[in-house]
Amino acid sequence: MNMKNKEVKIFLAGKFTSTHQPLKVINPYDQTVVASTFLASESELEAAINAAQAVQEELKQLPAYDRYDILMYISDQIQRQHEMFSHTLMLESGKPIKYAQAEIDRSIQTFRVAAEESRRHPREYLSLDWTPAGHKKEGLVRYFPVGLVAGISPFNFPLNLAVHKIAPAIAAGCPIILKPSSKTPLSTLALAEIIAQTNLPPGVVSVLPMDRKTGNKLVTDPRFAMLSFTGSPEVGWKMKAEAGKKKVVLELGGNAGVIIAETADVDVAVVKCAGAAFAYSGQVCIHAQRLFVHQSIFDEFSKHFVKLTNKLRSGDPAHADTDISSMIDEDNAIRVENWVNEAIHGGAEVLAGGSREGSFYPPTVLTRTHNEMKVCSREIFGPVVTLEPYAEFDEAIAFINNTRFGLQAGVFTNKADEINQAFNRIQTGGVIINDVPTFRVDHMPYGGIKDSGFGREGLKYAIHDMLEPRILVKDF
Amino acid sequence: MNMKNKEVKIFLAGKFTSTHQPLKVINPYDQTVVASTFLASESELEAAINAAQAVQEELKQLPAYDRYDILMYISDQIQRQHEMFSHTLMLESGKPIKYAQAEIDRSIQTFRVAAEESRRHPREYLSLDWTPAGHKKEGLVRYFPVGLVAGISPFNFPLNLAVHKIAPAIAAGCPIILKPSSKTPLSTLALAEIIAQTNLPPGVVSVLPMDRKTGNKLVTDPRFAMLSFTGSPEVGWKMKAEAGKKKVVLELGGNAGVIIAETADVDVAVVKCAGAAFAYSGQVCIHAQRLFVHQSIFDEFSKHFVKLTNKLRSGDPAHADTDISSMIDEDNAIRVENWVNEAIHGGAEVLAGGSREGSFYPPTVLTRTHNEMKVCSREIFGPVVTLEPYAEFDEAIAFINNTRFGLQAGVFTNKADEINQAFNRIQTGGVIINDVPTFRVDHMPYGGIKDSGFGREGLKYAIHDMLEPRILVKDF
Amino acid sequence: MNMKNKEVKIFLAGKFTSTHQPLKVINPYDQTVVASTFLASESELEAAINAAQAVQEELKQLPAYDRYDILMYISDQIQRQHEMFSHTLMLESGKPIKYAQAEIDRSIQTFRVAAEESRRHPREYLSLDWTPAGHKKEGLVRYFPVGLVAGISPFNFPLNLAVHKIAPAIAAGCPIILKPSSKTPLSTLALAEIIAQTNLPPGVVSVLPMDRKTGNKLVTDPRFAMLSFTGSPEVGWKMKAEAGKKKVVLELGGNAGVIIAETADVDVAVVKCAGAAFAYSGQVCIHAQRLFVHQSIFDEFSKHFVKLTNKLRSGDPAHADTDISSMIDEDNAIRVENWVNEAIHGGAEVLAGGSREGSFYPPTVLTRTHNEMKVCSREIFGPVVTLEPYAEFDEAIAFINNTRFGLQAGVFTNKADEINQAFNRIQTGGVIINDVPTFRVDHMPYGGIKDSGFGREGLKYAIHDMLEPRILVKDF
Amino acid sequence: MNMKNKEVKIFLAGKFTSTHQPLKVINPYDQTVVASTFLASESELEAAINAAQAVQEELKQLPAYDRYDILMYISDQIQRQHEMFSHTLMLESGKPIKYAQAEIDRSIQTFRVAAEESRRHPREYLSLDWTPAGHKKEGLVRYFPVGLVAGISPFNFPLNLAVHKIAPAIAAGCPIILKPSSKTPLSTLALAEIIAQTNLPPGVVSVLPMDRKTGNKLVTDPRFAMLSFTGSPEVGWKMKAEAGKKKVVLELGGNAGVIIAETADVDVAVVKCAGAAFAYSGQVCIHAQRLFVHQSIFDEFSKHFVKLTNKLRSGDPAHADTDISSMIDEDNAIRVENWVNEAIHGGAEVLAGGSREGSFYPPTVLTRTHNEMKVCSREIFGPVVTLEPYAEFDEAIAFINNTRFGLQAGVFTNKADEINQAFNRIQTGGVIINDVPTFRVDHMPYGGIKDSGFGREGLKYAIHDMLEPRILVKDF
């Protein structure tokens, strides 16, 4: 990546450009300036929209073999620059390097699956002669790109969540203007350099950091046919109301729960839950926030879990063995501190934890919490987890469901009837057996119900959402 | 149907009830009172919502064989009462009896296909081990009912467009509150009597005529998980903005076009286009409004088309040979008259037509129109069609696309390359070869793009929209 | 059914006809003559083949709505004549009336699902531009009827196994000549009377009892495009070798096993296993022949199972409460007797049973058997079951797999890991959790691996096998 | 490729080995020895079978990501050694280098698509509660590898037709023993060197040239679960009869026809038909053998076609501009000569052609042929094409169908009704519009009906054939 003098230009319709609004990207761990880049103003956004509309028809005409080659090229190039990407991502986000590397792996896979799915757009071939009205007629359904897509991605997976908008857009044949988080635009701009090397017509992809006001045009401008947003519930649902005639997909957050039933393998569950609770300081949409453990194994689980929590290594995200580092900024760390204090004052007991230091918040385990506490009912987006016992499986499901959110849930059990109950009754977009709610592979349908989202990502599903059907009725 | 003293009760959660707001249903042809029924007030609506929520879980548990039997029973009963249904529908809507009968046939089929599809909910079974992260894991996706559906249906297909909301809701396992048009609630209330005989838990279906203010709660109340609206574009898009977190499907109108190319079978095209232009006085979402005829056959087509138009029999909708009768009300007939006059003043030539008599408007053919005239650019929803020549197929496609609507289009041609161009480039939800845009069979995906709609109906598609996916990730 | 003077004509291409070879159908219970019918000779078969070929094209042209109506009509008519059908079937086969009635229910459903699937033939619509060689090309795949089908069905489900050939053939658009078992042709000939009332072109279906020599032409004659056989493994595999160029589907038998694991619900398992072991005297392809019970519950299970076995009511199949009656003939009863005696001499212990009386063989439970005994290793097709303990689940799977057959297996367990192991490793066409191998619903894919079969039935799968793909490659 | 001293070892279960039966591979163009390799004897075959069976379980356990990586690695390595592969293939087969290169491109793509499809094995997730018998039950269908596959591939596409057996076998998880043509084993043995570098367990793939007697064990040995044969009809159908219980897929030949209708683009059709008639001297299963041209354009087409035929450059296959070179051996050239002479004596007229020189046969165009001549009715597998006029499209279809073969057919037309007729009525596995029957891309379903084959190749279809379903019925 071109970080000469640490100035990184933004990507406007095939060109790298600077603007009048500089944007400093700060390393959350040591507060140094990682690089300087730019915010796009309305005029750059307007240029990007115009360029996107100008190439829309050309993009639609691109044969499948070209789309495939372009997406595979991008995947291969990220692979070749794996170290640069993971390092950049670590610096801009403060994400420990081992997690940063895993995110790069996922982006490689995301583009690869997009390549494969770009040759497998949905298509239907229907008999229509179910009544005499359809005599000797049949139907073909092709799916056409909906048009210009607006993508908005958050800081917590700076590259892969942007990729989950860019890759399906290319695969679907839709131009896209992506607004990365202003805190973490660098890895996505590095991706833009690869995109610029491909045969994609300039204008198909723009990566433009923007302030919120400018960015709001992505929501309201009728030239966008679709808005794909990943971020907070409050912002997301407001966008849906303002989006006019466009399609909207919202990938929001939650306060995911886990059930550890009596037949669970406790050793496995402890390790997986610790990862799900504290990886990247819990700044993950499907972070495990609420653990419900069967009373017969509660003490055992609790003891091991606290022990493991206390062993987590905190420090510089650049170190290979760092488990937890600073949060994205001090405001967020303070917010977490306040919520934990509220819980403590309300009667919660701290099984593990410590005190905030600047933007670092230590991994924290609470028990004796109740649902009115913010640490339970809201999305904490921090390294805090609650640990509570349950008696009956029904009760555990009720605990999991007692929230306005519904993204994913984990259930550790070896009982077939409990698995069935979990699948039938847990109100989330995903139920993960013998693993944590944080589980996601990039081709699976992923998304929330209730307040946690609207629509699904995962390549096939995201591509499908960027297409609209047209039926041809013909004689046969 | 129970029309004792011509008083028809409304259907509130399994019970037939009267309210304090009587509603007279008027025969558009002779202005007699067909029957008296009732408008639901907010309190009835509230009762229906509560009842629906109360049975939601029970409905979800209904095995597929029960859902199937219920839907087949309804289909069979409509068949048995075919004459009553078509007569009622004819009386309330003024639709000529032959078209009313065809609509009943379609409702029978709609329930039947819903029964079949109720056993074929989408389901997915996925391998997840595409990366080591998914090692020994697999995914099952079941689709669960989204929850309470609000259905709003228009006067022009009083029964079948209501059925396109009720049948998929039952098939999906969603309770539904259906607001029929206040002009034509009777055939849907007759359907409610059949529904009341089934094993469906009371509360699953309510049929409540409402005034617009009360009805607006269907849009804004967060207890509805989905809104399915068929009606005018203006109303529909406004609803989308007010719908909050719910899913929205809009089936709106258009100004559908037809291309009659030089290889067309003119005799067939003339007959089909006349039907598409004037059936039920053009009060059809996919009414053929704009005909574009290749210049080499324009005179021939025009002569035959006008001749056939002049032969259409107008009169009492109860007569088997009536082709065209009164419009739904005089206001609409006056509106059509004004638009035609605007066109004439702007230079259009009248090839067939006459003068309005009350709510009857004669079948009218215009030529020398241009796109600024309302008869071209807006949805006329009346028995008026424009007839214009074209030189090149490209030009004809441009004419078809030169509108903010995009529901369906017809193309009469025997050239394979023209069919390909039509499918690739006509911007509508459906392109109908060698038939009119008015073509619809009830299991095909149906719906518009651009301003003509949002989402698709057709049983499989409508049911899918009333479901939401949940993935179970498990070991294998 | 027309049983005047108890003479039933056979069904040759739309006509009911007699031949020179009379065939007496004997009630296995009391050896009375149920009715007299006929064997077709080569000349009748030849006439049927010619008639079938003559209508092949007409049948192919039948629109989906006609196929659907015909299949639904047949389903409805069987429903209306339910009592006649179940009575006839009981008389010809000696099947206790409650099982006969259940079989009629299944035939009703089989035709109904065939009707639905007749509108859902497989079709594909493919993008072909994955390489430049396919630039601007796409593919449509339609599935066409393969041609004339030969169906051979056995005595044990006289109607429903014939229906599993006839219904998919009609749904696929293939003419079919069905050879029912000469022991039990009457219920299928009763079905032919319904078929004769439909609009199906005469010649599409013929039902011809034949001796083995004549019947062998169904295997060898190249005018048949497909052979669908249900019967014994020995006969079936020999047919495959003699079938020439035709497609072959074989539905053969097995010696199905059941595992009752320690988490099983024993009460449920006992009842289900008794039904699976002794219904219709075990003359069922997926009869439960070998039970493997976890050693911790072996005694409990064994005690209850023997008790229930001893309670089974034997007697006249016409009585509503008869559980078990005569076998199909004395030869088979003697064969079973011999095999049991062989086992006893080899060291097996009889937990329940008694002595043969003519063609009646009592329900028999053996233990201490080993795999060299015929009661274990061969298909007993009689009311005999072996009961053995196991220690480890792995071992139980090995027991199940230790056979040359592989039709279905049952596993009673509530452990998710055992279910996974069973699915991954049991070598059968179906693994039935918490139920018996005898489980079958008519739309599921059903068939064996190893020596138990070749191909799958179940409507969608059977229809698919009667179709062959043709791809149209075209420009787009 | 390791061609030291021009000795190439064969590939036996992961090891390269020599045997006691040397095999010389001769360049058909100049009769020089390309290399020396070996024929496997029964003992090597036995070793390969044993090795394959030993790794079957390990192969089945391979996660999808490993299968994918292996297949992608092979694809990439062929790409890197493109020149070596195309050169080897040209030398062993005499195929002009430009066609050899195209074949290598296809093999690269074939492995790539196999990689993608290896993650997309068919799977089904079924509701079973269509009747009370299936209450609260559901079904999962996984597809398991059938077991050891025997592959037999011909000389005419030495690499890609072997790859169409090896790639799907790896993707399906089946071990495979591949017998390449003894004339052209070298490119497939070069492929084996790449396979040997992967993580595939040794034994999964063996490439063993064999004489016919040894090779026949691939057909008759019951340890093979499936036989996939590409070659001549006579040999193929005989194999089906001898194959015992195994599955059989036959990809045989034909005498493909082309219709050039009056709306055809003659310039395009001439060029495509010349390629289809004469590429690789017509030694192609879907070689265009019979051209039927509408009488109104027959003279024009004929003149251009003959002119182009006479311009084809013959000579050394190593030259980039060689269009046609020697046939595979002189026997075949003599056979073609004889058939052409028979036609001439029967009244056929030679529009282009000349005299045989050794194994070179010149591109030949005949007219005034009739269906009793071998050049019409049999598969000529040589550079000979017949050219005949037709009057009505129906007649042209009848000509196409008047053969015992049915692989693919081409139709040049712009009339939609002719395309429909062609699709509905041409009796072949594929109908190619505006292109030649020779069209094939590697992911499309490909195969013949009538005497031309049994089953389909194309990755998804070939993989599917190497899998067998197992249903898990479970509670939900």
Coordinates of N, CA, C and O in Angstrom, one line a residue, chain A residues 382-422:
Chain A
G382 N -18.2 -4.4 24.3 CA -16.9 -4.2 25.1 C -16.7 -5.6 25.8 O -17.5 -6.5 25.7
P383 N -15.5 -5.7 26.4 CA -15.1 -7.0 27.0 C -15.7 -7.4 28.3 O -15.1 -7.6 29.3
V384 N -17.1 -7.5 28.2 CA -17.8 -7.8 29.5 C -18.8 -8.9 29.2 O -19.4 -8.9 28.1
V385 N -18.9 -9.8 30.1 CA -19.8 -10.9 29.9 C -20.5 -11.2 31.2 O -19.9 -11.1 32.3
T386 N -21.7 -11.6 31.1 CA -22.5 -12.0 32.4 C -22.6 -13.5 32.4 O -22.7 -14.2 31.3
L387 N -22.6 -14.1 33.6 CA -22.6 -15.5 33.8 C -23.6 -15.9 34.8 O -23.6 -15.4 36.0
E388 N -24.7 -16.6 34.3 CA -25.8 -16.9 35.2 C -26.2 -18.4 35.1 O -26.1 -19.0 34.1
P389 N -26.7 -18.9 36.2 CA -27.1 -20.3 36.2 C -28.6 -20.5 35.8 O -29.3 -19.5 35.8
Y390 N -28.9 -21.6 35.3 CA -30.3 -21.9 35.0 C -30.6 -23.3 35.4 O -29.7 -24.2 35.5
A391 N -31.9 -23.6 35.6 CA -32.3 -24.9 36.1 C -32.9 -25.8 34.9 O -32.5 -26.9 34.7
E392 N -33.8 -25.2 34.2 CA -34.5 -26.0 33.1 C -34.1 -25.4 31.7 O -33.9 -24.2 31.6
F393 N -34.0 -26.2 30.7 CA -33.6 -25.8 29.4 C -34.6 -24.7 28.9 O -34.2 -23.7 28.3
D394 N -35.9 -24.9 29.2 CA -36.9 -23.9 28.8 C -36.6 -22.6 29.3 O -36.8 -21.5 28.6
E395 N -36.2 -22.6 30.6 CA -35.8 -21.3 31.2 C -34.6 -20.6 30.5 O -34.6 -19.4 30.3
A396 N -33.7 -21.4 30.1 CA -32.5 -20.9 29.5 C -32.9 -20.3 28.1 O -32.4 -19.2 27.8
I397 N -33.8 -20.9 27.4 CA -34.3 -20.3 26.2 C -35.0 -19.0 26.4 O -34.8 -18.0 25.7
A398 N -35.8 -19.0 27.5 CA -36.5 -17.8 27.8 C -35.5 -16.6 28.1 O -35.7 -15.5 27.7
F399 N -34.4 -17.0 28.8 CA -33.4 -15.9 29.1 C -32.8 -15.4 27.8 O -32.6 -14.2 27.6
I400 N -32.4 -16.3 26.9 CA -31.8 -16.0 25.6 C -32.8 -15.0 24.9 O -32.3 -14.0 24.3
N401 N -34.1 -15.3 24.9 CA -35.0 -14.6 24.1 C -35.5 -13.3 24.7 O -36.1 -12.5 24.1
N402 N -35.2 -13.1 26.0 CA -35.6 -11.9 26.7 C -34.8 -10.7 26.4 O -34.1 -10.2 27.2
T403 N -35.0 -10.2 25.2 CA -34.2 -9.1 24.7 C -34.8 -8.6 23.4 O -35.6 -9.3 22.8
R404 N -34.6 -7.4 23.1 CA -35.1 -6.9 21.8 C -34.2 -7.3 20.6 O -34.6 -7.0 19.5
F405 N -33.1 -7.9 20.9 CA -32.2 -8.3 19.8 C -32.4 -9.8 19.5 O -33.0 -10.5 20.2
G406 N -31.8 -10.1 18.3 CA -31.9 -11.5 17.9 C -30.9 -11.8 16.7 O -31.3 -12.2 15.6
L407 N -29.6 -11.8 17.0 CA -28.6 -12.0 16.0 C -28.3 -13.5 15.9 O -28.7 -14.2 15.1
Q408 N -27.5 -13.9 16.9 CA -27.1 -15.3 17.0 C -27.1 -15.8 18.4 O -27.0 -14.9 19.3
A409 N -27.1 -17.1 18.6 CA -27.0 -17.6 20.0 C -26.2 -18.9 19.9 O -26.2 -19.6 18.9
G410 N -25.5 -19.2 21.0 CA -24.8 -20.5 21.1 C -25.4 -21.4 22.1 O -26.0 -21.0 23.1
V411 N -25.4 -22.7 21.8 CA -25.9 -23.7 22.7 C -24.9 -24.9 22.8 O -24.7 -25.6 21.7
F412 N -24.4 -25.1 23.9 CA -23.5 -26.3 24.1 C -24.3 -27.4 24.7 O -24.7 -27.3 25.9
T413 N -24.5 -28.5 24.0 CA -25.3 -29.6 24.5 C -25.1 -30.8 23.6 O -24.7 -30.7 22.4
N414 N -25.3 -32.0 24.1 CA -25.3 -33.2 23.3 C -26.7 -33.9 23.3 O -26.8 -35.0 22.8
K415 N -27.7 -33.2 23.7 CA -29.1 -33.7 23.7 C -29.8 -33.3 22.4 O -30.0 -32.1 22.2
A416 N -30.3 -34.3 21.7 CA -31.0 -34.0 20.5 C -32.2 -33.2 20.7 O -32.5 -32.3 19.9
D417 N -32.9 -33.5 21.8 CA -34.2 -32.7 22.0 C -33.9 -31.3 22.4 O -34.7 -30.4 22.0
E418 N -32.8 -31.0 23.1 CA -32.4 -29.6 23.4 C -32.1 -28.9 22.1 O -32.4 -27.7 21.9
I419 N -31.4 -29.6 21.2 CA -31.0 -28.9 19.9 C -32.3 -28.6 19.2 O -32.4 -27.5 18.6
N420 N -33.2 -29.5 19.1 CA -34.5 -29.2 18.4 C -35.2 -28.0 19.1 O -35.7 -27.2 18.4
Q421 N -35.3 -28.0 20.4 CA -35.9 -26.9 21.1 C -35.2 -25.6 20.7 O -35.9 -24.6 20.5
A422 N -33.9 -25.6 20.8 CA -33.1 -24.4 20.5 C -33.5 -23.9 19.1 O -33.7 -22.7 18.9

